[in-house]
PDB file of C-alpha atoms and ligand atoms in Angstrom:
ATOM      1  CA  MET A   1    -143.456  41.412  31.718  1.00  0.00           C
ATOM      2  CA  LYS A   2    -139.731  42.653  31.354  1.00  0.00           C
ATOM      3  CA  CYS A   3    -137.714  44.619  29.822  1.00  0.00           C
ATOM      4  CA  ASP A   4    -136.234  44.347  26.199  1.00  0.00           C
ATOM      5  CA  LYS A   5    -133.994  46.041  26.416  1.00  0.00           C
ATOM      6  CA  CYS A   6    -132.713  44.488  30.865  1.00  0.00           C
ATOM      7  CA  SER A   7    -134.102  42.723  33.507  1.00  0.00           C
ATOM      8  CA  ALA A   8    -136.186  45.633  35.061  1.00  0.00           C
ATOM      9  CA  PRO A   9    -139.603  45.707  35.376  1.00  0.00           C
ATOM     10  CA  ALA A  10    -141.507  47.076  32.018  1.00  0.00           C
ATOM     11  CA  VAL A  11    -143.588  50.225  32.468  1.00  0.00           C
ATOM     12  CA  LEU A  12    -145.164  49.981  28.866  1.00  0.00           C
ATOM     13  CA  PHE A  13    -145.660  48.239  26.089  1.00  0.00           C
ATOM     14  CA  GLN A  14    -145.774  50.271  22.312  1.00  0.00           C
ATOM     15  CA  LYS A  15    -147.614  48.454  20.235  1.00  0.00           C
ATOM     16  CA  TYR A  16    -146.059  50.290  17.271  1.00  0.00           C
ATOM     17  CA  SER A  17    -142.234  49.259  17.628  1.00  0.00           C
ATOM     18  CA  GLY A  18    -143.070  45.794  19.642  1.00  0.00           C
ATOM     19  CA  LEU A  19    -141.079  46.807  22.666  1.00  0.00           C
ATOM     20  CA  HIS A  20    -141.340  46.923  26.816  1.00  0.00           C
ATOM     21  CA  LEU A  21    -139.798  49.665  27.837  1.00  0.00           C
ATOM     22  CA  CYS A  22    -138.842  49.219  32.104  1.00  0.00           C
ATOM     23  CA  LYS A  23    -139.101  53.364  33.929  1.00  0.00           C
ATOM     24  CA  LYS A  24    -134.725  53.712  32.649  1.00  0.00           C
ATOM     25  CA  HIS A  25    -136.050  52.753  28.814  1.00  0.00           C
ATOM     26  CA  PHE A  26    -139.106  53.894  28.495  1.00  0.00           C
ATOM     27  CA  ALA A  27    -137.347  57.881  29.153  1.00  0.00           C
ATOM     28  CA  ALA A  28    -134.548  57.338  27.157  1.00  0.00           C
ATOM     29  CA  ASP A  29    -136.621  56.865  24.312  1.00  0.00           C
ATOM     30  CA  VAL A  30    -138.713  59.241  24.558  1.00  0.00           C
ATOM     31  CA  GLU A  31    -135.805  62.516  25.152  1.00  0.00           C
ATOM     32  CA  LYS A  32    -134.297  60.317  22.232  1.00  0.00           C
ATOM     33  CA  LYS A  33    -137.982  61.559  19.325  1.00  0.00           C
ATOM     34  CA  ILE A  34    -137.219  64.817  20.915  1.00  0.00           C
ATOM     35  CA  LYS A  35    -133.001  64.982  20.983  1.00  0.00           C
ATOM     36  CA  LYS A  36    -134.103  64.015  17.199  1.00  0.00           C
ATOM     37  CA  GLU A  37    -136.400  66.654  16.757  1.00  0.00           C
ATOM     38  CA  LEU A  38    -134.656  69.296  17.671  1.00  0.00           C
ATOM     39  CA  ARG A  39    -130.869  68.473  15.727  1.00  0.00           C
ATOM     40  CA  LYS A  40    -133.295  68.997  12.426  1.00  0.00           C
ATOM     41  CA  GLU A  41    -134.325  72.456  13.447  1.00  0.00           C
ATOM     42  CA  ARG A  42    -130.914  73.366  14.176  1.00  0.00           C
ATOM     43  CA  ILE A  43    -132.444  75.997  17.150  1.00  0.00           C
ATOM     44  CA  GLU A  44    -130.012  78.975  18.205  1.00  0.00           C
ATOM     45  CA  GLY A  45    -129.819  81.377  21.227  1.00  0.00           C
ATOM     46  CA  THR A  46    -133.002  81.899  22.772  1.00  0.00           C
ATOM     47  CA  LEU A  47    -136.095  79.895  22.791  1.00  0.00           C
ATOM     48  CA  ALA A  48    -139.350  80.479  23.966  1.00  0.00           C
ATOM     49  CA  VAL A  49    -141.178  77.060  25.217  1.00  0.00           C
ATOM     50  CA  ALA A  50    -145.319  77.954  25.432  1.00  0.00           C
ATOM     51  CA  LEU A  51    -146.139  76.712  29.101  1.00  0.00           C
ATOM     52  CA  SER A  52    -149.984  76.218  29.211  1.00  0.00           C
ATOM     53  CA  GLY A  53    -149.447  73.430  32.675  1.00  0.00           C
ATOM     54  CA  GLY A  54    -150.457  70.740  31.092  1.00  0.00           C
ATOM     55  CA  LYS A  55    -149.465  66.983  31.095  1.00  0.00           C
ATOM     56  CA  ASP A  56    -147.430  68.541  27.065  1.00  0.00           C
ATOM     57  CA  SER A  57    -146.178  71.869  27.981  1.00  0.00           C
ATOM     58  CA  ALA A  58    -144.412  71.020  31.158  1.00  0.00           C
ATOM     59  CA  VAL A  59    -143.130  67.872  29.442  1.00  0.00           C
ATOM     60  CA  THR A  60    -141.221  69.861  26.848  1.00  0.00           C
ATOM     61  CA  LEU A  61    -140.171  72.341  28.822  1.00  0.00           C
ATOM     62  CA  SER A  62    -138.693  69.912  31.523  1.00  0.00           C
ATOM     63  CA  VAL A  63    -136.830  67.833  28.781  1.00  0.00           C
ATOM     64  CA  LEU A  64    -135.477  70.608  27.378  1.00  0.00           C
ATOM     65  CA  SER A  65    -135.164  72.848  30.146  1.00  0.00           C
ATOM     66  CA  ASP A  66    -132.388  69.640  30.904  1.00  0.00           C
ATOM     67  CA  LEU A  67    -131.263  69.801  27.441  1.00  0.00           C
ATOM     68  CA  LEU A  68    -131.164  73.191  25.777  1.00  0.00           C
ATOM     69  CA  PRO A  69    -128.963  75.201  28.085  1.00  0.00           C
ATOM     70  CA  ARG A  70    -126.146  72.590  28.302  1.00  0.00           C
ATOM     71  CA  GLN A  71    -125.970  73.714  25.031  1.00  0.00           C
ATOM     72  CA  GLY A  72    -125.758  77.271  25.017  1.00  0.00           C
ATOM     73  CA  ILE A  73    -129.793  78.166  24.539  1.00  0.00           C
ATOM     74  CA  GLU A  74    -131.333  80.551  26.792  1.00  0.00           C
ATOM     75  CA  ILE A  75    -134.723  79.575  27.369  1.00  0.00           C
ATOM     76  CA  ILE A  76    -137.575  81.157  28.916  1.00  0.00           C
ATOM     77  CA  ALA A  77    -141.186  80.249  29.301  1.00  0.00           C
ATOM     78  CA  VAL A  78    -143.959  81.878  28.498  1.00  0.00           C
ATOM     79  CA  THR A  79    -147.562  81.234  29.191  1.00  0.00           C
ATOM     80  CA  ILE A  80    -151.293  83.261  27.968  1.00  0.00           C
ATOM     81  CA  ASP A  81    -154.326  83.587  30.470  1.00  0.00           C
ATOM     82  CA  GLU A  82    -156.807  83.710  28.681  1.00  0.00           C
ATOM     83  CA  GLY A  83    -159.623  85.044  31.269  1.00  0.00           C
ATOM     84  CA  ILE A  84    -161.380  80.882  31.674  1.00  0.00           C
ATOM     85  CA  SER A  85    -161.864  81.133  35.267  1.00  0.00           C
ATOM     86  CA  GLY A  86    -161.837  77.920  37.680  1.00  0.00           C
ATOM     87  CA  TYR A  87    -159.889  76.271  35.300  1.00  0.00           C
ATOM     88  CA  ARG A  88    -156.655  78.430  34.427  1.00  0.00           C
ATOM     89  CA  ASP A  89    -155.539  79.745  38.018  1.00  0.00           C
ATOM     90  CA  LYS A  90    -154.778  76.342  38.307  1.00  0.00           C
ATOM     91  CA  ALA A  91    -153.132  75.575  35.405  1.00  0.00           C
ATOM     92  CA  ILE A  92    -151.218  78.502  35.635  1.00  0.00           C
ATOM     93  CA  GLU A  93    -149.799  77.758  39.210  1.00  0.00           C
ATOM     94  CA  SER A  94    -149.038  73.852  38.647  1.00  0.00           C
ATOM     95  CA  ALA A  95    -146.771  75.768  35.930  1.00  0.00           C
ATOM     96  CA  ALA A  96    -145.534  78.242  38.642  1.00  0.00           C
ATOM     97  CA  GLU A  97    -144.607  74.720  40.824  1.00  0.00           C
ATOM     98  CA  LEU A  98    -142.749  73.824  37.636  1.00  0.00           C
ATOM     99  CA  VAL A  99    -140.590  77.026  36.076  1.00  0.00           C
ATOM    100  CA  THR A 100    -139.625  76.581  40.504  1.00  0.00           C
ATOM    101  CA  LYS A 101    -138.718  73.387  39.683  1.00  0.00           C
ATOM    102  CA  LEU A 102    -136.381  74.236  36.973  1.00  0.00           C
ATOM    103  CA  GLY A 103    -135.402  77.624  37.503  1.00  0.00           C
ATOM    104  CA  VAL A 104    -136.386  79.068  34.721  1.00  0.00           C
ATOM    105  CA  ARG A 105    -137.728  83.052  34.367  1.00  0.00           C
ATOM    106  CA  TRP A 106    -141.163  83.068  33.295  1.00  0.00           C
ATOM    107  CA  GLU A 107    -142.668  85.647  31.453  1.00  0.00           C
ATOM    108  CA  MET A 108    -146.866  86.228  31.411  1.00  0.00           C
ATOM    109  CA  ALA A 109    -149.419  87.633  29.086  1.00  0.00           C
ATOM    110  CA  SER A 110    -153.110  87.891  29.760  1.00  0.00           C
ATOM    111  CA  PHE A 111    -156.315  88.166  27.108  1.00  0.00           C
ATOM    112  CA  GLU A 112    -157.291  90.959  29.350  1.00  0.00           C
ATOM    113  CA  GLU A 113    -154.248  93.282  29.127  1.00  0.00           C
ATOM    114  CA  TYR A 114    -152.709  92.915  25.439  1.00  0.00           C
ATOM    115  CA  PHE A 115    -156.295  92.684  23.485  1.00  0.00           C
ATOM    116  CA  GLY A 116    -158.806  93.731  26.690  1.00  0.00           C
ATOM    117  CA  VAL A 117    -161.212  90.831  26.424  1.00  0.00           C
ATOM    118  CA  ARG A 118    -161.941  87.846  28.651  1.00  0.00           C
ATOM    119  CA  ILE A 119    -162.840  84.083  26.928  1.00  0.00           C
ATOM    120  CA  ASP A 120    -165.117  83.718  29.802  1.00  0.00           C
ATOM    121  CA  ALA A 121    -167.068  85.952  28.446  1.00  0.00           C
ATOM    122  CA  VAL A 122    -167.586  85.081  24.570  1.00  0.00           C
ATOM    123  CA  GLN A 123    -170.342  83.646  23.727  1.00  0.00           C
ATOM    124  CA  GLU A 124    -169.632  81.982  20.810  1.00  0.00           C
ATOM    125  CA  ARG A 125    -166.992  79.637  19.310  1.00  0.00           C
ATOM    126  CA  PRO A 126    -164.991  80.564  23.091  1.00  0.00           C
ATOM    127  CA  CYS A 127    -162.771  77.697  21.748  1.00  0.00           C
ATOM    128  CA  SER A 128    -161.515  78.155  17.792  1.00  0.00           C
ATOM    129  CA  LEU A 129    -161.448  82.378  19.074  1.00  0.00           C
ATOM    130  CA  CYS A 130    -159.273  81.958  22.102  1.00  0.00           C
ATOM    131  CA  GLY A 131    -157.576  79.479  20.067  1.00  0.00           C
ATOM    132  CA  ILE A 132    -156.803  81.969  16.992  1.00  0.00           C
ATOM    133  CA  LEU A 133    -155.800  84.600  20.428  1.00  0.00           C
ATOM    134  CA  ARG A 134    -153.565  82.441  21.859  1.00  0.00           C
ATOM    135  CA  ARG A 135    -150.832  82.319  18.740  1.00  0.00           C
ATOM    136  CA  SER A 136    -151.215  85.605  18.135  1.00  0.00           C
ATOM    137  CA  LEU A 137    -150.525  87.003  21.980  1.00  0.00           C
ATOM    138  CA  LEU A 138    -147.476  83.836  21.822  1.00  0.00           C
ATOM    139  CA  ASN A 139    -145.911  85.381  19.231  1.00  0.00           C
ATOM    140  CA  ARG A 140    -146.033  88.401  20.257  1.00  0.00           C
ATOM    141  CA  LEU A 141    -144.537  87.791  23.084  1.00  0.00           C
ATOM    142  CA  ALA A 142    -142.019  85.087  22.328  1.00  0.00           C
ATOM    143  CA  LYS A 143    -140.912  87.924  20.197  1.00  0.00           C
ATOM    144  CA  THR A 144    -141.377  90.808  22.829  1.00  0.00           C
ATOM    145  CA  VAL A 145    -138.368  88.539  24.748  1.00  0.00           C
ATOM    146  CA  GLY A 146    -136.012  87.544  21.643  1.00  0.00           C
ATOM    147  CA  ALA A 147    -136.549  84.436  20.898  1.00  0.00           C
ATOM    148  CA  SER A 148    -135.449  82.787  17.269  1.00  0.00           C
ATOM    149  CA  ALA A 149    -137.971  80.105  17.880  1.00  0.00           C
ATOM    150  CA  LEU A 150    -141.407  79.663  20.446  1.00  0.00           C
ATOM    151  CA  ALA A 151    -141.787  75.096  20.492  1.00  0.00           C
ATOM    152  CA  THR A 152    -144.807  73.826  21.395  1.00  0.00           C
ATOM    153  CA  GLY A 153    -146.517  70.333  23.175  1.00  0.00           C
ATOM    154  CA  HIS A 154    -148.128  69.120  20.172  1.00  0.00           C
ATOM    155  CA  ASN A 155    -148.408  65.248  20.022  1.00  0.00           C
ATOM    156  CA  LEU A 156    -147.992  62.881  17.209  1.00  0.00           C
ATOM    157  CA  ASP A 157    -152.000  63.170  18.489  1.00  0.00           C
ATOM    158  CA  ASP A 158    -152.716  66.712  18.269  1.00  0.00           C
ATOM    159  CA  GLU A 159    -150.178  66.071  15.274  1.00  0.00           C
ATOM    160  CA  ALA A 160    -152.258  63.887  13.040  1.00  0.00           C
ATOM    161  CA  GLN A 161    -156.064  64.361  13.955  1.00  0.00           C
ATOM    162  CA  THR A 162    -154.839  68.353  12.772  1.00  0.00           C
ATOM    163  CA  VAL A 163    -153.617  66.619   8.978  1.00  0.00           C
ATOM    164  CA  LEU A 164    -156.679  63.820   9.260  1.00  0.00           C
ATOM    165  CA  MET A 165    -158.801  67.193   8.826  1.00  0.00           C
ATOM    166  CA  ASN A 166    -156.956  69.062   6.999  1.00  0.00           C
ATOM    167  CA  TYR A 167    -157.296  66.302   4.546  1.00  0.00           C
ATOM    168  CA  LEU A 168    -160.944  65.663   4.791  1.00  0.00           C
ATOM    169  CA  ARG A 169    -161.643  69.027   4.779  1.00  0.00           C
ATOM    170  CA  GLY A 170    -160.195  69.444   1.551  1.00  0.00           C
ATOM    171  CA  ASP A 171    -157.620  72.478   3.118  1.00  0.00           C
ATOM    172  CA  THR A 172    -154.754  71.108   1.211  1.00  0.00           C
ATOM    173  CA  GLY A 173    -153.621  75.425   1.857  1.00  0.00           C
ATOM    174  CA  ARG A 174    -153.934  73.984   5.585  1.00  0.00           C
ATOM    175  CA  LEU A 175    -152.249  70.971   5.131  1.00  0.00           C
ATOM    176  CA  LEU A 176    -149.337  72.804   2.660  1.00  0.00           C
ATOM    177  CA  ARG A 177    -147.851  75.290   5.197  1.00  0.00           C
ATOM    178  CA  LEU A 178    -147.670  73.064   8.725  1.00  0.00           C
ATOM    179  CA  GLY A 179    -144.472  72.533   7.107  1.00  0.00           C
ATOM    180  CA  SER A 180    -143.746  76.090   5.824  1.00  0.00           C
ATOM    181  CA  PRO A 181    -141.066  78.102   6.649  1.00  0.00           C
ATOM    182  CA  ALA A 182    -141.889  81.262   9.173  1.00  0.00           C
ATOM    183  CA  LYS A 183    -142.938  83.661   7.800  1.00  0.00           C
ATOM    184  CA  LYS A 184    -142.093  87.552   8.067  1.00  0.00           C
ATOM    185  CA  GLY A 185    -143.533  89.004  11.648  1.00  0.00           C
ATOM    186  CA  LEU A 186    -144.205  85.300  13.226  1.00  0.00           C
ATOM    187  CA  VAL A 187    -141.594  83.671  15.459  1.00  0.00           C
ATOM    188  CA  ARG A 188    -140.883  80.264  13.290  1.00  0.00           C
ATOM    189  CA  ARG A 189    -142.356  77.200  15.766  1.00  0.00           C
ATOM    190  CA  VAL A 190    -140.720  73.485  16.608  1.00  0.00           C
ATOM    191  CA  LYS A 191    -142.883  70.411  18.237  1.00  0.00           C
ATOM    192  CA  PRO A 192    -140.359  68.885  20.691  1.00  0.00           C
ATOM    193  CA  LEU A 193    -142.960  65.716  20.610  1.00  0.00           C
ATOM    194  CA  LYS A 194    -144.780  65.212  17.192  1.00  0.00           C
ATOM    195  CA  TYR A 195    -142.851  62.000  17.614  1.00  0.00           C
ATOM    196  CA  ILE A 196    -144.646  61.344  21.035  1.00  0.00           C
ATOM    197  CA  PRO A 197    -147.902  59.901  21.349  1.00  0.00           C
ATOM    198  CA  GLU A 198    -150.123  61.331  23.727  1.00  0.00           C
ATOM    199  CA  LYS A 199    -150.376  58.411  25.868  1.00  0.00           C
ATOM    200  CA  GLU A 200    -146.346  58.509  26.562  1.00  0.00           C
ATOM    201  CA  VAL A 201    -146.723  61.823  27.006  1.00  0.00           C
ATOM    202  CA  ALA A 202    -148.609  61.439  30.154  1.00  0.00           C
ATOM    203  CA  LEU A 203    -147.166  58.157  31.552  1.00  0.00           C
ATOM    204  CA  TYR A 204    -143.848  60.315  31.255  1.00  0.00           C
ATOM    205  CA  ALA A 205    -144.585  63.122  33.105  1.00  0.00           C
ATOM    206  CA  ILE A 206    -146.366  60.979  35.796  1.00  0.00           C
ATOM    207  CA  LEU A 207    -142.866  58.990  36.133  1.00  0.00           C
ATOM    208  CA  LYS A 208    -140.465  61.680  35.926  1.00  0.00           C
ATOM    209  CA  GLY A 209    -143.137  63.611  39.009  1.00  0.00           C
ATOM    210  CA  ILE A 210    -143.131  66.881  37.006  1.00  0.00           C
ATOM    211  CA  PRO A 211    -146.197  68.674  38.212  1.00  0.00           C
ATOM    212  CA  ILE A 212    -148.616  68.960  35.698  1.00  0.00           C
ATOM    213  CA  ASN A 213    -152.363  70.194  35.709  1.00  0.00           C
ATOM    214  CA  LEU A 214    -155.216  67.406  35.070  1.00  0.00           C
ATOM    215  CA  ASP A 215    -157.889  69.469  34.903  1.00  0.00           C
ATOM    216  CA  GLU A 216    -159.656  70.404  30.420  1.00  0.00           C
ATOM    217  CA  CYS A 217    -160.697  73.194  29.475  1.00  0.00           C
ATOM    218  CA  LYS A 218    -165.353  73.649  30.139  1.00  0.00           C
ATOM    219  CA  PHE A 219    -164.635  75.108  26.379  1.00  0.00           C
ATOM    220  CA  SER A 220    -165.089  71.681  24.423  1.00  0.00           C
ATOM    221  CA  ALA A 221    -161.855  71.856  21.581  1.00  0.00           C
ATOM    222  CA  GLY A 222    -164.393  71.380  18.412  1.00  0.00           C
ATOM    223  CA  VAL A 223    -166.584  68.249  17.871  1.00  0.00           C
ATOM    224  CA  PHE A 224    -164.850  67.365  14.362  1.00  0.00           C
ATOM    225  CA  ARG A 225    -161.530  67.489  16.497  1.00  0.00           C
ATOM    226  CA  ALA A 226    -163.328  64.821  18.280  1.00  0.00           C
ATOM    227  CA  GLU A 227    -164.222  62.964  16.056  1.00  0.00           C
ATOM    228  CA  VAL A 228    -161.480  62.751  13.545  1.00  0.00           C
ATOM    229  CA  ARG A 229    -159.740  61.350  17.566  1.00  0.00           C
ATOM    230  CA  ASP A 230    -161.810  58.643  18.200  1.00  0.00           C
ATOM    231  CA  VAL A 231    -161.200  57.321  13.961  1.00  0.00           C
ATOM    232  CA  LEU A 232    -158.050  58.072  14.560  1.00  0.00           C
ATOM    233  CA  ASN A 233    -157.904  55.578  17.811  1.00  0.00           C
ATOM    234  CA  GLU A 234    -159.730  53.032  16.251  1.00  0.00           C
ATOM    235  CA  VAL A 235    -157.648  52.219  13.960  1.00  0.00           C
ATOM    236  CA  GLU A 236    -154.244  52.389  15.688  1.00  0.00           C
ATOM    237  CA  SER A 237    -155.141  49.793  18.031  1.00  0.00           C
ATOM    238  CA  ARG A 238    -155.744  47.499  15.168  1.00  0.00           C
ATOM    239  CA  HIS A 239    -152.507  49.133  12.365  1.00  0.00           C
ATOM    240  CA  PRO A 240    -150.456  50.073  14.985  1.00  0.00           C
ATOM    241  CA  GLY A 241    -148.154  53.081  13.338  1.00  0.00           C
ATOM    242  CA  THR A 242    -151.177  54.907  11.356  1.00  0.00           C
ATOM    243  CA  LYS A 243    -150.758  57.710  13.820  1.00  0.00           C
ATOM    244  CA  TYR A 244    -146.879  58.150  12.781  1.00  0.00           C
ATOM    245  CA  ALA A 245    -147.593  57.564   8.978  1.00  0.00           C
ATOM    246  CA  LEU A 246    -150.392  59.852   8.333  1.00  0.00           C
ATOM    247  CA  ILE A 247    -147.858  62.814   9.189  1.00  0.00           C
ATOM    248  CA  ARG A 248    -145.385  61.532   8.083  1.00  0.00           C
ATOM    249  CA  GLY A 249    -146.624  61.184   4.362  1.00  0.00           C
ATOM    250  CA  VAL A 250    -147.110  65.224   4.714  1.00  0.00           C
ATOM    251  CA  GLU A 251    -144.065  65.203   5.131  1.00  0.00           C
ATOM    252  CA  ARG A 252    -142.870  64.311   2.326  1.00  0.00           C
ATOM    253  CA  ILE A 253    -145.412  65.499   0.325  1.00  0.00           C
ATOM    254  CA  LEU A 254    -143.643  68.823   1.906  1.00  0.00           C
ATOM    255  CA  GLN A 255    -140.374  68.580   0.559  1.00  0.00           C
ATOM    256  CA  LEU A 256    -142.169  67.204  -3.045  1.00  0.00           C
ATOM    257  CA  THR A 257    -143.727  70.256  -3.438  1.00  0.00           C
ATOM    258  CA  HIS A 258    -142.472  73.482  -4.275  1.00  0.00           C
ATOM    259  CA  ARG A 259    -143.331  76.449  -2.438  1.00  0.00           C
ATOM    260  CA  GLU A 260    -143.159  79.478  -3.636  1.00  0.00           C
ATOM    261  CA  PRO A 261    -142.478  81.750  -0.509  1.00  0.00           C
ATOM    262  CA  PHE A 262    -145.581  83.557   0.160  1.00  0.00           C
ATOM    263  CA  GLU A 263    -144.845  86.447   1.545  1.00  0.00           C
ATOM    264  CA  LEU A 264    -147.711  88.192   4.376  1.00  0.00           C
ATOM    265  CA  GLY A 265    -148.993  91.776   4.406  1.00  0.00           C
ATOM    266  CA  GLN A 266    -149.221  93.918   7.951  1.00  0.00           C
ATOM    267  CA  CYS A 267    -152.294  94.528   9.971  1.00  0.00           C
ATOM    268  CA  ALA A 268    -153.872  98.242   8.792  1.00  0.00           C
ATOM    269  CA  ARG A 269    -154.849  98.786  12.473  1.00  0.00           C
ATOM    270  CA  CYS A 270    -152.433  96.767  14.891  1.00  0.00           C
ATOM    271  CA  GLY A 271    -149.135  95.979  13.042  1.00  0.00           C
ATOM    272  CA  GLU A 272    -148.907  92.402  13.358  1.00  0.00           C
ATOM    273  CA  PRO A 273    -148.434  90.086   9.841  1.00  0.00           C
ATOM    274  CA  ALA A 274    -152.299  89.223   8.285  1.00  0.00           C
ATOM    275  CA  VAL A 275    -153.083  87.496   5.156  1.00  0.00           C
ATOM    276  CA  ALA A 276    -155.858  90.413   4.612  1.00  0.00           C
ATOM    277  CA  SER A 277    -156.188  93.924   5.344  1.00  0.00           C
ATOM    278  CA  LEU A 278    -157.055  93.394   9.313  1.00  0.00           C
ATOM    279  CA  CYS A 279    -154.898  90.174  10.783  1.00  0.00           C
ATOM    280  CA  GLN A 280    -157.700  87.558  12.386  1.00  0.00           C
ATOM    281  CA  THR A 281    -156.741  88.634  15.530  1.00  0.00           C
ATOM    282  CA  CYS A 282    -158.481  92.415  15.460  1.00  0.00           C
ATOM    283  CA  GLU A 283    -160.659  90.111  12.840  1.00  0.00           C
ATOM    284  CA  VAL A 284    -161.556  87.775  15.611  1.00  0.00           C
ATOM    285  CA  LEU A 285    -162.116  91.377  18.539  1.00  0.00           C
ATOM    286  CA  ASP A 286    -164.124  92.872  15.649  1.00  0.00           C
ATOM    287  CA  LYS A 287    -165.914  89.626  16.522  1.00  0.00           C
ATOM    288  CA  ILE A 288    -166.376  89.622  20.854  1.00  0.00           C
ATOM    289  CA  GLN A 289    -166.685  93.598  20.968  1.00  0.00           C
ATOM    290  CA  PRO A 290    -167.680  95.228  17.824  1.00  0.00           C
ATOM    291  CA  LYS A 291    -168.051  98.408  20.446  1.00  0.00           C
ATOM    292  CA  ASN A 292    -163.946  98.984  20.546  1.00  0.00           C
ATOM    293  CA  ARG A 293    -163.726  98.421  16.928  1.00  0.00           C
ATOM    294  CA  ASP A 294    -161.153 102.356  16.629  1.00  0.00           C
ATOM    295  CA  ALA A 295    -159.756 100.689  19.663  1.00  0.00           C
ATOM    296  CA  ALA A 296    -156.337  99.994  19.467  1.00  0.00           C
ATOM    297  CA  PRO A 297    -155.575  96.364  20.850  1.00  0.00           C
TER     298      PRO A 297
HETATM  299 ZN1  LIG B   1    -135.591  48.412  30.090  1.00  0.00          ZN
HETATM  300 ZN1  LIG B   2    -154.449  93.743  13.776  1.00  0.00          ZN
END
């Protein structure tokens, strides 16, 4: 098969666009989608980029570190060590290789130093608790380095799964928060890969020789997400463009909804933004280590 834009051999058939693309035109397509998303976000000053060492965050950092410094934006990669033996050490090696290759400033923080816990030691629901602690620590780290926004590697598949999960649970609150502006104390999130399918992110990483860690975390991402992923993949294969339509649909609803500005309070213990008297992070830490109840994180 040949590329529909030139006569070079195609590396990919995009079912949803009907195009065969060669290596060069595929890379240009990915970069065009990232640029479009960045223009919408109007980033200024310093941008923190969450770097896990996996393909999504590695591609995000590679493309952004090529585009943004030219526009006067400083990029700082931020990595969280959750304390997952075997997995995290290898991922950090890949991250180190990438930041060296790109010449990007790199900051790291661990659950152990900030919260006094390792996810390895958590017995119940380690994955969901880890997610809460990781979001919280990424936010703190981004604030510490003076970033105006934090970019994460969420791709089209991640976003479509999250949207459908929220629909299926009837969780309209969470659905509406997906597009809401950042609250005081929370660094604004940007997702440059939001419109790029997971398979294309992986292909881009391979074709560009970006160092990535291919291991999956030993803690599963939840049964429900896996079910939703399978359903979406099945529907997408028969109706190409479904994942894109799903997240565009929510964005259109968000544009139509009048949303009251939602002010966050402060956590009574750590001072971070909180909906209740304690922030989610402090609640999670209480569950993991009740004995630490009075120790400030
Ligand atoms: Zn081509
Ligand atoms: Zn707190």
